PDB file of C-alpha atoms in Angstrom:
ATOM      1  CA  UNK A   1      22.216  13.833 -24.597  1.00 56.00           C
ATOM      2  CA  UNK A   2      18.720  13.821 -27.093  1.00 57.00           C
ATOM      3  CA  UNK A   3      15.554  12.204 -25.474  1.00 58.00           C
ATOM      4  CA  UNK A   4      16.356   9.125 -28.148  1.00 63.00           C
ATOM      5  CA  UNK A   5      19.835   8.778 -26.214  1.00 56.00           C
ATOM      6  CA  UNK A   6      17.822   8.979 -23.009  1.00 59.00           C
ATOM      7  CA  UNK A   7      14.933   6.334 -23.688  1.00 62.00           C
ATOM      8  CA  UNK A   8      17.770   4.297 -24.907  1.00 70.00           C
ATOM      9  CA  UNK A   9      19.685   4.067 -21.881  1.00 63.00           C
ATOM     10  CA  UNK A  10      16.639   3.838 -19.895  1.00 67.00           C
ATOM     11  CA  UNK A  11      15.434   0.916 -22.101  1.00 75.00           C
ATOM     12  CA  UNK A  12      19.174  -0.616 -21.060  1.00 86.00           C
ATOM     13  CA  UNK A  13      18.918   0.102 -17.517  1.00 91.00           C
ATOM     14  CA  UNK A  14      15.436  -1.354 -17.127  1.00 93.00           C
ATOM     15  CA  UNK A  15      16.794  -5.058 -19.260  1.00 93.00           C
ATOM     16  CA  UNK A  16      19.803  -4.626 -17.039  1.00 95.00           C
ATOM     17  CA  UNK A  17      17.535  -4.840 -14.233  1.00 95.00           C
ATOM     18  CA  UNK A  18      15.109  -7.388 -15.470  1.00 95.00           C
ATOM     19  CA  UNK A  19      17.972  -9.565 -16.222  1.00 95.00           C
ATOM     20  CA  UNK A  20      19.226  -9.584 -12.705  1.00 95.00           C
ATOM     21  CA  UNK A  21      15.972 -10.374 -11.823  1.00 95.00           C
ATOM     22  CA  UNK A  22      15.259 -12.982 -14.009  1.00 94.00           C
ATOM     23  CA  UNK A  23      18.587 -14.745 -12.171  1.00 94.00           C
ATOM     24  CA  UNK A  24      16.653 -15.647  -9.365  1.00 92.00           C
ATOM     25  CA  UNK A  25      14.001 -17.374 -11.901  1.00 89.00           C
ATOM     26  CA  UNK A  26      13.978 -20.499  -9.070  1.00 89.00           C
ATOM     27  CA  UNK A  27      12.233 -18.004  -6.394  1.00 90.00           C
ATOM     28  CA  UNK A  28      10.447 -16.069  -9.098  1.00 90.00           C
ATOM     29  CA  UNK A  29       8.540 -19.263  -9.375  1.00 90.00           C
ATOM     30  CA  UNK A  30       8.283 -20.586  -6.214  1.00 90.00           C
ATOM     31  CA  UNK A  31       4.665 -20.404  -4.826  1.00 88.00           C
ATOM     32  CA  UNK A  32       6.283 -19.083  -1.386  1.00 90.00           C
ATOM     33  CA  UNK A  33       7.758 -16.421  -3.566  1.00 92.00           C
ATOM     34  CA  UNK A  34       4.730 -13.890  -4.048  1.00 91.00           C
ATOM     35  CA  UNK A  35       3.951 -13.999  -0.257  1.00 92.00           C
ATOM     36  CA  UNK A  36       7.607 -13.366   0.843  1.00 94.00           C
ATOM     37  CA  UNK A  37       8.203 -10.870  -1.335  1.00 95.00           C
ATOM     38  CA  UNK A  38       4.957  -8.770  -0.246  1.00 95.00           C
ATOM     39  CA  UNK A  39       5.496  -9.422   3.419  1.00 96.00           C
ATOM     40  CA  UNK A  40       9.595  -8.598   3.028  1.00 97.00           C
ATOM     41  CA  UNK A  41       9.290  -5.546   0.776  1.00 98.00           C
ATOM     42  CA  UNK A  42       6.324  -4.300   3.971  1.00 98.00           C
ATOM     43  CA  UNK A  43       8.280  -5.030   7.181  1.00 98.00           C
ATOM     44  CA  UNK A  44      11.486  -3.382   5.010  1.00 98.00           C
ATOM     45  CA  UNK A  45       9.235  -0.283   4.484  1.00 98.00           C
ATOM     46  CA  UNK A  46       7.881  -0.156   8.066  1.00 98.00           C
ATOM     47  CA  UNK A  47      11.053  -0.390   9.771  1.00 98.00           C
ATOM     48  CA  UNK A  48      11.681   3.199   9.739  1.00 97.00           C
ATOM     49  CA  UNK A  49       8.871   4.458  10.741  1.00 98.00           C
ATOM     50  CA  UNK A  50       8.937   1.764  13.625  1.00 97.00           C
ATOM     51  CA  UNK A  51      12.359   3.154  14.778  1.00 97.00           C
ATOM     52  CA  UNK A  52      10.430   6.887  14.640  1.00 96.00           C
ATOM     53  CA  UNK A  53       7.764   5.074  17.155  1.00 96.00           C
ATOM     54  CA  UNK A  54      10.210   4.343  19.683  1.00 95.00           C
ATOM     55  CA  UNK A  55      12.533   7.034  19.256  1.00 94.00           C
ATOM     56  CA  UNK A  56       9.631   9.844  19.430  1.00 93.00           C
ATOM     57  CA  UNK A  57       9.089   9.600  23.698  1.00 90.00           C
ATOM     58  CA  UNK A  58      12.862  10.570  23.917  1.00 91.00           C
ATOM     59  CA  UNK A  59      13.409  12.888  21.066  1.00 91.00           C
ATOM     60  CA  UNK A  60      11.130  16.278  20.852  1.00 91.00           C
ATOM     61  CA  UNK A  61      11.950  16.740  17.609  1.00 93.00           C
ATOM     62  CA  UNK A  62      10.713  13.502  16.208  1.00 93.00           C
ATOM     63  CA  UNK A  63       7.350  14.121  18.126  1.00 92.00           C
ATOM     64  CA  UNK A  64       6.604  17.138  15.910  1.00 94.00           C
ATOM     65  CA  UNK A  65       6.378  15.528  12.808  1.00 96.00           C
ATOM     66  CA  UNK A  66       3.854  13.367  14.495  1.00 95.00           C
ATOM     67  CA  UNK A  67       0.141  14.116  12.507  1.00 95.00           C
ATOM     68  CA  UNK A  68      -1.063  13.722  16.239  1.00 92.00           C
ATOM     69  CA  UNK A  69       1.387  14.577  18.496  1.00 84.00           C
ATOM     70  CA  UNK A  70      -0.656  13.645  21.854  1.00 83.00           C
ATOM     71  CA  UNK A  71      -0.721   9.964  20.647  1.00 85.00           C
ATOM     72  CA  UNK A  72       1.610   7.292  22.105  1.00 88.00           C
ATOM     73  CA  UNK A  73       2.575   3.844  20.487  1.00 93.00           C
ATOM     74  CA  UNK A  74       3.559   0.997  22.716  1.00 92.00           C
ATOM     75  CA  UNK A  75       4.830  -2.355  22.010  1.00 94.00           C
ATOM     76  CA  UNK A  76       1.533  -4.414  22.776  1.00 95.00           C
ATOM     77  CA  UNK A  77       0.178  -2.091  20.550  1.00 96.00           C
ATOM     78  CA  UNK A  78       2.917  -2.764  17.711  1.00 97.00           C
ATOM     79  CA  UNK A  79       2.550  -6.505  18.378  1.00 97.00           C
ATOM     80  CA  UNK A  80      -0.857  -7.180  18.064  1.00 97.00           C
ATOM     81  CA  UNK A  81      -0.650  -5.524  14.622  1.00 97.00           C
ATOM     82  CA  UNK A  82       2.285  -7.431  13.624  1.00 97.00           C
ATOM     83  CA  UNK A  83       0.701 -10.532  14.634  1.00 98.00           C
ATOM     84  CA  UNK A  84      -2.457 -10.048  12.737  1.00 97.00           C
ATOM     85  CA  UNK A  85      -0.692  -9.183   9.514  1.00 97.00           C
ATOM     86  CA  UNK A  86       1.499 -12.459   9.991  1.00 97.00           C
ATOM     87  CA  UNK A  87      -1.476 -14.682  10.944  1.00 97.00           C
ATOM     88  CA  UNK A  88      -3.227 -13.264   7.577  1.00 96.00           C
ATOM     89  CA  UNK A  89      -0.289 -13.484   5.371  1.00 95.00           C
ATOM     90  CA  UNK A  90       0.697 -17.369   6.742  1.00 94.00           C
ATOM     91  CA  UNK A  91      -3.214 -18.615   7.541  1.00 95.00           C
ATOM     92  CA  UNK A  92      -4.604 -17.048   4.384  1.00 94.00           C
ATOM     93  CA  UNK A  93      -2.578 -15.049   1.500  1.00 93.00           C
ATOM     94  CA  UNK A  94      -0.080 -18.120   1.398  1.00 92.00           C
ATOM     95  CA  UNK A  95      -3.088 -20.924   0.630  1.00 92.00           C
ATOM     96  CA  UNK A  96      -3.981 -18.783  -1.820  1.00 90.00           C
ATOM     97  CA  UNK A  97      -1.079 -18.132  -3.521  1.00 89.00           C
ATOM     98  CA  UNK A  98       0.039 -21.985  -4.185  1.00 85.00           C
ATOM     99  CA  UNK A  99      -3.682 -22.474  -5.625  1.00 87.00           C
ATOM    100  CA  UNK A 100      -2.975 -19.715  -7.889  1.00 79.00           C
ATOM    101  CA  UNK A 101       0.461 -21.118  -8.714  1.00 79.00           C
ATOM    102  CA  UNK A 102      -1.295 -24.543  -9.678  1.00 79.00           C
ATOM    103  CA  UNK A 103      -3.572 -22.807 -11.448  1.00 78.00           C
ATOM    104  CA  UNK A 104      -1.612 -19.967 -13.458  1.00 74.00           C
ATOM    105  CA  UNK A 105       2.316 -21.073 -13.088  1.00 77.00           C
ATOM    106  CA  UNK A 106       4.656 -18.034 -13.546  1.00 78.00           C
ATOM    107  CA  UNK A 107       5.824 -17.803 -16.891  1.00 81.00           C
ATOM    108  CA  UNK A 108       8.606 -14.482 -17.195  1.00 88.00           C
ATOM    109  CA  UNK A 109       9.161 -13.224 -21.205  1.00 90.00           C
ATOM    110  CA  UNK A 110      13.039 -12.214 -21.413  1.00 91.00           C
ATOM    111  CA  UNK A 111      12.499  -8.872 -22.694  1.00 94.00           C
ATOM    112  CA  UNK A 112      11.875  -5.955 -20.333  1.00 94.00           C
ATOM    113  CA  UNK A 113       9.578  -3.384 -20.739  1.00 94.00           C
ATOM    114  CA  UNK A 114       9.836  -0.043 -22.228  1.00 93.00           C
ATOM    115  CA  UNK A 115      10.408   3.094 -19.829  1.00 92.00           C
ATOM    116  CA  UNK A 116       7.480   4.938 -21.130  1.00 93.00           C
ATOM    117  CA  UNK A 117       5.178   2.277 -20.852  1.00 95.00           C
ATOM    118  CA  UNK A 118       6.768   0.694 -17.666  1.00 96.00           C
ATOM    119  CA  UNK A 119       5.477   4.385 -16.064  1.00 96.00           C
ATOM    120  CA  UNK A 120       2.379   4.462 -18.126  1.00 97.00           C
ATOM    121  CA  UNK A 121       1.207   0.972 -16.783  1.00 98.00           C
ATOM    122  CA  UNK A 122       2.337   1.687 -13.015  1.00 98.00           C
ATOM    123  CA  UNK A 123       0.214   4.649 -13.153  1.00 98.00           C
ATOM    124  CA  UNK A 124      -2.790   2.863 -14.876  1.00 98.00           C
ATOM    125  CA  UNK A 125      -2.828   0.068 -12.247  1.00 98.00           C
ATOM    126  CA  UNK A 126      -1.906   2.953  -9.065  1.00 98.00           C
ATOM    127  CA  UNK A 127      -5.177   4.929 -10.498  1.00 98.00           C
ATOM    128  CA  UNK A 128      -7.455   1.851 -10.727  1.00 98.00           C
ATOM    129  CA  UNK A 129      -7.011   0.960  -7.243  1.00 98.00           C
ATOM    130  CA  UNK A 130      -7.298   4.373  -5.826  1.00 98.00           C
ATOM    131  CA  UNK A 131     -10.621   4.130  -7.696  1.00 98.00           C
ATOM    132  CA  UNK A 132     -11.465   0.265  -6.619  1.00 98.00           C
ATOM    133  CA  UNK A 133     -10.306   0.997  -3.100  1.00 98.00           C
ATOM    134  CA  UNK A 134     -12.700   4.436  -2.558  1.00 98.00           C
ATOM    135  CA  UNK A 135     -15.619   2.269  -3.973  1.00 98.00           C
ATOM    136  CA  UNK A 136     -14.751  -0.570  -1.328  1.00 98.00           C
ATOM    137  CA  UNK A 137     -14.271   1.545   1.698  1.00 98.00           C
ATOM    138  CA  UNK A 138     -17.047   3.925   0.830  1.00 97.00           C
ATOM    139  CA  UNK A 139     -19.180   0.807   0.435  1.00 98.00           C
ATOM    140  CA  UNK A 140     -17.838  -0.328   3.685  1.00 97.00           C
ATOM    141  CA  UNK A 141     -18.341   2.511   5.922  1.00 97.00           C
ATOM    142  CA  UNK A 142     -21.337   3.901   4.205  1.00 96.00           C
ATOM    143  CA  UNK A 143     -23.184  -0.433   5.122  1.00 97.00           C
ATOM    144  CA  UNK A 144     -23.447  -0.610   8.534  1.00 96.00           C
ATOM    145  CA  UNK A 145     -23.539  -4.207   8.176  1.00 97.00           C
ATOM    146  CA  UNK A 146     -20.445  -4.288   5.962  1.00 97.00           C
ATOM    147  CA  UNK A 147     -18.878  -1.503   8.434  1.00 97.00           C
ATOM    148  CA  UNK A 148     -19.700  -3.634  11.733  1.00 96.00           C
ATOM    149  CA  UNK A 149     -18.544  -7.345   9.990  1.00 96.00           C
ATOM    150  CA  UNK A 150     -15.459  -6.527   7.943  1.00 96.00           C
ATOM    151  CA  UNK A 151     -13.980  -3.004   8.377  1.00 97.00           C
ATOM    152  CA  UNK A 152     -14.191  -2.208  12.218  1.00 96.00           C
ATOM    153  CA  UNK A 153     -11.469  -4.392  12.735  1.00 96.00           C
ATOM    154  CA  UNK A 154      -9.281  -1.469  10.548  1.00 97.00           C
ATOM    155  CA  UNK A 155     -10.531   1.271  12.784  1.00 96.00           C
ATOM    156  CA  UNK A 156      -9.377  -0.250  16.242  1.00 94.00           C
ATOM    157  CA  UNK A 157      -7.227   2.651  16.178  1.00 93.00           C
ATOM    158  CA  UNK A 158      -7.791   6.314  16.059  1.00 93.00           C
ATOM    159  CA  UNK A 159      -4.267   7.467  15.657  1.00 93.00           C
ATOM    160  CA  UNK A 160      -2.454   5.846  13.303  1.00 94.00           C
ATOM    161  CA  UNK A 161       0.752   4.356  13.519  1.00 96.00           C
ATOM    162  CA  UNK A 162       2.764   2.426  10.670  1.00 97.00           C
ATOM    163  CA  UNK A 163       2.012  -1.148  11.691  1.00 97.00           C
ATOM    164  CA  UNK A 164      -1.518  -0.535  11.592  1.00 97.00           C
ATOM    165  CA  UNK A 165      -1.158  -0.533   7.630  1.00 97.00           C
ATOM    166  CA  UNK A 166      -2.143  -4.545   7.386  1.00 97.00           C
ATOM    167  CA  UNK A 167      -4.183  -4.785  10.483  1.00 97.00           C
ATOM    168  CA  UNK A 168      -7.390  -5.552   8.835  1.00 97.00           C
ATOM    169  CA  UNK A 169      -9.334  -8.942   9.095  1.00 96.00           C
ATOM    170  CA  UNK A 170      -9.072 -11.733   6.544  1.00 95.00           C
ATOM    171  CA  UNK A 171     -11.540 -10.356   4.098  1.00 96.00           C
ATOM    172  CA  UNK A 172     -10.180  -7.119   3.801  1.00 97.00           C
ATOM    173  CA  UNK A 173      -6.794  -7.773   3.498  1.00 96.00           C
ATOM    174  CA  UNK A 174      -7.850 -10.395   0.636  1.00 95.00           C
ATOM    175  CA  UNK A 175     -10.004  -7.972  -1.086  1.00 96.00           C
ATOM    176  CA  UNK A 176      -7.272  -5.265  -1.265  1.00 96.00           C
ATOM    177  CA  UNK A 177      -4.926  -8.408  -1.913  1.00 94.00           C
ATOM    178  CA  UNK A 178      -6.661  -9.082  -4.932  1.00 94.00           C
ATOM    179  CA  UNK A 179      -7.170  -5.593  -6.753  1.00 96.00           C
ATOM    180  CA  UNK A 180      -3.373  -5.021  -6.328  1.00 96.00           C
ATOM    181  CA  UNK A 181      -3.265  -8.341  -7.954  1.00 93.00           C
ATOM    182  CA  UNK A 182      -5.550  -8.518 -10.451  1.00 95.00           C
ATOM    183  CA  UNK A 183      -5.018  -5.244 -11.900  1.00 97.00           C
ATOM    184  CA  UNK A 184      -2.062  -5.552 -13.890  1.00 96.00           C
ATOM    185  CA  UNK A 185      -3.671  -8.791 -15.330  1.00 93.00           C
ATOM    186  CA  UNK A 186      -6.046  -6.516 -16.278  1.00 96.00           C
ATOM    187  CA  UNK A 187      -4.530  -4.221 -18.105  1.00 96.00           C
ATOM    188  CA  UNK A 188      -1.512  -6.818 -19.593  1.00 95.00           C
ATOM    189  CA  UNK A 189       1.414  -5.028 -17.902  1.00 96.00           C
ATOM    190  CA  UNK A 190       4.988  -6.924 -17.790  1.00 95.00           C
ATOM    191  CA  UNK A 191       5.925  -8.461 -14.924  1.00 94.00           C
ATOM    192  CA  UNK A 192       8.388  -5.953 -13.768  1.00 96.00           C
ATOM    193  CA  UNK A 193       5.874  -3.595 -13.971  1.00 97.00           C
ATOM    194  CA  UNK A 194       4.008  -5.656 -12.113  1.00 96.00           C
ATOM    195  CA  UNK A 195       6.380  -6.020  -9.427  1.00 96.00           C
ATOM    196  CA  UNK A 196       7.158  -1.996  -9.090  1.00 97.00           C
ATOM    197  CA  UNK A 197       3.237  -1.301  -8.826  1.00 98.00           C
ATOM    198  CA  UNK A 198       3.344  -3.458  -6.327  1.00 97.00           C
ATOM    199  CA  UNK A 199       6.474  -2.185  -4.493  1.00 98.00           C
ATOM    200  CA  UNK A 200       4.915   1.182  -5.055  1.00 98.00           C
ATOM    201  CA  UNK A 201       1.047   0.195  -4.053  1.00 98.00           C
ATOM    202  CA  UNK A 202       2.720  -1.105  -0.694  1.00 98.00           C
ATOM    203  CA  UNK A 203       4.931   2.063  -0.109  1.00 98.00           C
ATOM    204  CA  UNK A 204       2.208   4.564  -0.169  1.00 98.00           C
ATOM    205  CA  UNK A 205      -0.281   2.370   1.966  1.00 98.00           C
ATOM    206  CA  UNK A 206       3.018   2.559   4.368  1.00 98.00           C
ATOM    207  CA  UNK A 207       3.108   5.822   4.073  1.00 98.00           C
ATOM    208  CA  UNK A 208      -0.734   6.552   4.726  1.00 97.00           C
ATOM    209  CA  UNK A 209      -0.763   4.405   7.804  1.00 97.00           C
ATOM    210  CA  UNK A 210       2.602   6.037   9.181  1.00 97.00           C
ATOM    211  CA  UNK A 211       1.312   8.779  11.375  1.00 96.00           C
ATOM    212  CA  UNK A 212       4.027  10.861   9.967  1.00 97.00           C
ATOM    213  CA  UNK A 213       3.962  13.940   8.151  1.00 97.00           C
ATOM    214  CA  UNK A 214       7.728  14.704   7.132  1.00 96.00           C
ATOM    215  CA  UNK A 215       8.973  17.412   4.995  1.00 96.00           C
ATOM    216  CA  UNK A 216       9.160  14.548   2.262  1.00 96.00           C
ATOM    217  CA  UNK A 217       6.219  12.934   2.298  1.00 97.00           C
ATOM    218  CA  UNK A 218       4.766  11.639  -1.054  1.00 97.00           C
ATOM    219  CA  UNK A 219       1.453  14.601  -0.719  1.00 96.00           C
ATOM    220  CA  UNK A 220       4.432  17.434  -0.213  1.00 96.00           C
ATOM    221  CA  UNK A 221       6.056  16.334  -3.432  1.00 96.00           C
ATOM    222  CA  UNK A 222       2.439  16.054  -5.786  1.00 96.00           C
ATOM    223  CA  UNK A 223       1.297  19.779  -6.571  1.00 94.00           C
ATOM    224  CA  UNK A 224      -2.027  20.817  -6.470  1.00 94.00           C
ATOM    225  CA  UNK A 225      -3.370  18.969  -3.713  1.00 94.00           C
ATOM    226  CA  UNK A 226      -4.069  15.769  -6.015  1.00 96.00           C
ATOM    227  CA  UNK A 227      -2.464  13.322  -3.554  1.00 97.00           C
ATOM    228  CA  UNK A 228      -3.720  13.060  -0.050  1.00 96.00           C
ATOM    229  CA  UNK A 229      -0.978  11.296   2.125  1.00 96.00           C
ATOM    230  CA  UNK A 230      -0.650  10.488   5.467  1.00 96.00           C
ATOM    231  CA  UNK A 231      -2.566  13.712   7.119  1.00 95.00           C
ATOM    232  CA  UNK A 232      -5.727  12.459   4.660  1.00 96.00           C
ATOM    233  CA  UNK A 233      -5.925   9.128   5.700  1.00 96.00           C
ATOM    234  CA  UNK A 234      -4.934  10.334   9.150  1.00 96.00           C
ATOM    235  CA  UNK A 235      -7.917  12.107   9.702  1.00 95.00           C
ATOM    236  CA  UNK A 236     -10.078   9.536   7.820  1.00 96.00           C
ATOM    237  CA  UNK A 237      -8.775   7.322  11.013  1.00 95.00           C
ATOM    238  CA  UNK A 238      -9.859  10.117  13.615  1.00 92.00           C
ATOM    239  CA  UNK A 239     -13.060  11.521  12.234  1.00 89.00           C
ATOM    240  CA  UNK A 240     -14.628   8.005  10.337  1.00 86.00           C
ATOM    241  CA  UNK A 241     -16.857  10.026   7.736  1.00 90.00           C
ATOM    242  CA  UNK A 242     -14.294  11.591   4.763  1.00 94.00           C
ATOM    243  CA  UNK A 243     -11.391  10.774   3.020  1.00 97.00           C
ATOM    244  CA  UNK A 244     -12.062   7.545   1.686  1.00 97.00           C
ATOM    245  CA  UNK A 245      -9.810   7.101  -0.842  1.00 97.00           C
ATOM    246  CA  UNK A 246      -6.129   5.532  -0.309  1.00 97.00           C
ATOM    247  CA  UNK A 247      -4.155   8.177  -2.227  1.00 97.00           C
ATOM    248  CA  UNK A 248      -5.195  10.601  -4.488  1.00 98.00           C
ATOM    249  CA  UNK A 249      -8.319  13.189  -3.496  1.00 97.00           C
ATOM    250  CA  UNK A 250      -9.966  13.514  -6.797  1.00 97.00           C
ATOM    251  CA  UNK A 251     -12.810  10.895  -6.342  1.00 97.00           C
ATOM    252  CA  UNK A 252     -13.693  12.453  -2.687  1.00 97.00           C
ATOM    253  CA  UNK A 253     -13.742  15.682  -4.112  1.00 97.00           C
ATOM    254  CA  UNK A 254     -16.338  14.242  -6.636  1.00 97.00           C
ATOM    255  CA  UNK A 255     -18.327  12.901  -3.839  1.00 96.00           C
ATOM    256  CA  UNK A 256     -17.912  15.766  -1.106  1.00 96.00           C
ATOM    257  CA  UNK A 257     -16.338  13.658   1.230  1.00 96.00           C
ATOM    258  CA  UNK A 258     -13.118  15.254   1.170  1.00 96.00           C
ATOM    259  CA  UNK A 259     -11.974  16.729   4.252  1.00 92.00           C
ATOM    260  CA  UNK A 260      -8.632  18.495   5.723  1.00 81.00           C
ATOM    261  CA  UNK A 261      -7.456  19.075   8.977  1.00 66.00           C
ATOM    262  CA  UNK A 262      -8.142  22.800   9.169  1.00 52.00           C
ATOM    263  CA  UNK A 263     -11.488  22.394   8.270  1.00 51.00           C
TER     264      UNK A 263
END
């Protein structure tokens, strides 16, 4: 098959896909749509690494995939996350969203994307919030008064585990909220592109927060060192002072704050 043949079928899969999609176009522009979908596609992605949680006390093996093995996760511990990531998404994200729907209804073009630029967009918006997201949380820890106010509330935890992903106060989790979301505007992707940065951007911060480092982890699969993973953000969790950006370790290389666990 020639790379035309390829892109073609692609192209086919991805309207195939789009068109599906676009059969749900009732929910797609609902205003309790955007909210369900983020907190859904989350709790889907958590799940696993939930069942790891309680699994680990009873199963060696599980335990030494744990980043810090000494660490224990309860249930009050699991629920008081949950709760705040609820209370954040149903007090706050979902206010917001049905302004934004009354201000800037969903409108969905019929066409889908092209593969090439599908990837090239996802990759554009992934990059500009690694970027946004180091300048935030090196703002944030590098303030006192921004550190004490907004971001201790993040920190609660030395060790993390996979529910601590969302359990942030209202300001941060809007802030974050709104570079995922305003991103893509930004830089005029389509919205399934939008929808699979977002699937993506949620994934990874998963991942970060899951206190697992498994033989498949996103940082084992990107040569080089470029991507940072769970054992980065890990040890920006344990140690306060490095590692402050979500994903990739370029920009903390640039600004000597990047740290590992052997050093």
């Amino acid at each position: 098959m020639s790379s035309s043949d390829t892109t073609r079928l692609n192209t086919m899969l991805l309207q195939s896909l789009w068109d599906f999609i676009l059969g749900y176009n009732a929910w797609l522009r609902s205003p309790f749509f955007p909210v369900l979908f983020s907190l859904s596609v989350y709790l889907t992605f958590c799940l696993p690494f939930v069942v790891l949680d309680l699994l680990s006390p009873r199963l060696a093996w599980i335990r030494t995939f744990n980043i810090q093995q000494k660490s224990h996760v309860s249930w009050t511990m699991m629920w008081s996350c949950l709760a705040l990531s609820l209370y954040n998404h149903v007090v706050f994200l979902f206010p917001l969203t049905v302004l934004h729907w009354f201000w800037r209804p969903a409108s969905f073009i019929a066409e889908a994307p092209g593969t090439l630029r599908l990837i090239w967009d996802v990759v554009a918006c992934l990059l500009l919030f690694d970027f946004q997201y180091f300048i935030w949380h090196l703002l944030h820890h590098k303030v006192p008064w921004l550190y004490r106010t907004f971001h201790k509330v993040h920190h609660k935890h030395t060790s993390t585990f996979v529910l601590t992903t969302e359990y942030s106060g209202a300001y941060e989790t809007l802030s974050l909220g709104f570079f995922a979301g305003v991103n893509p505007l930004l830089l005029g992707c389509h919205p399934l592109t939008e929808m699979l940065f977002n699937v993506l951007n949620i994934w990874l911060s998963v991942e970060d927060h899951s206190g697992y480092d498994l033989p498949w982890s996103t940082h084992r699969l990107v040569p080089f060192g470029l991507y940072g993973g769970a054992p980065h953000h890990d040890l920006h969790h344990l140690k306060f002072k490095s590692n402050y950006a979500p994903y990739f370790t370029h920009w903390d290389r640039i600004f000597g704050t990047l740290h590992k666990h052997s050093d």
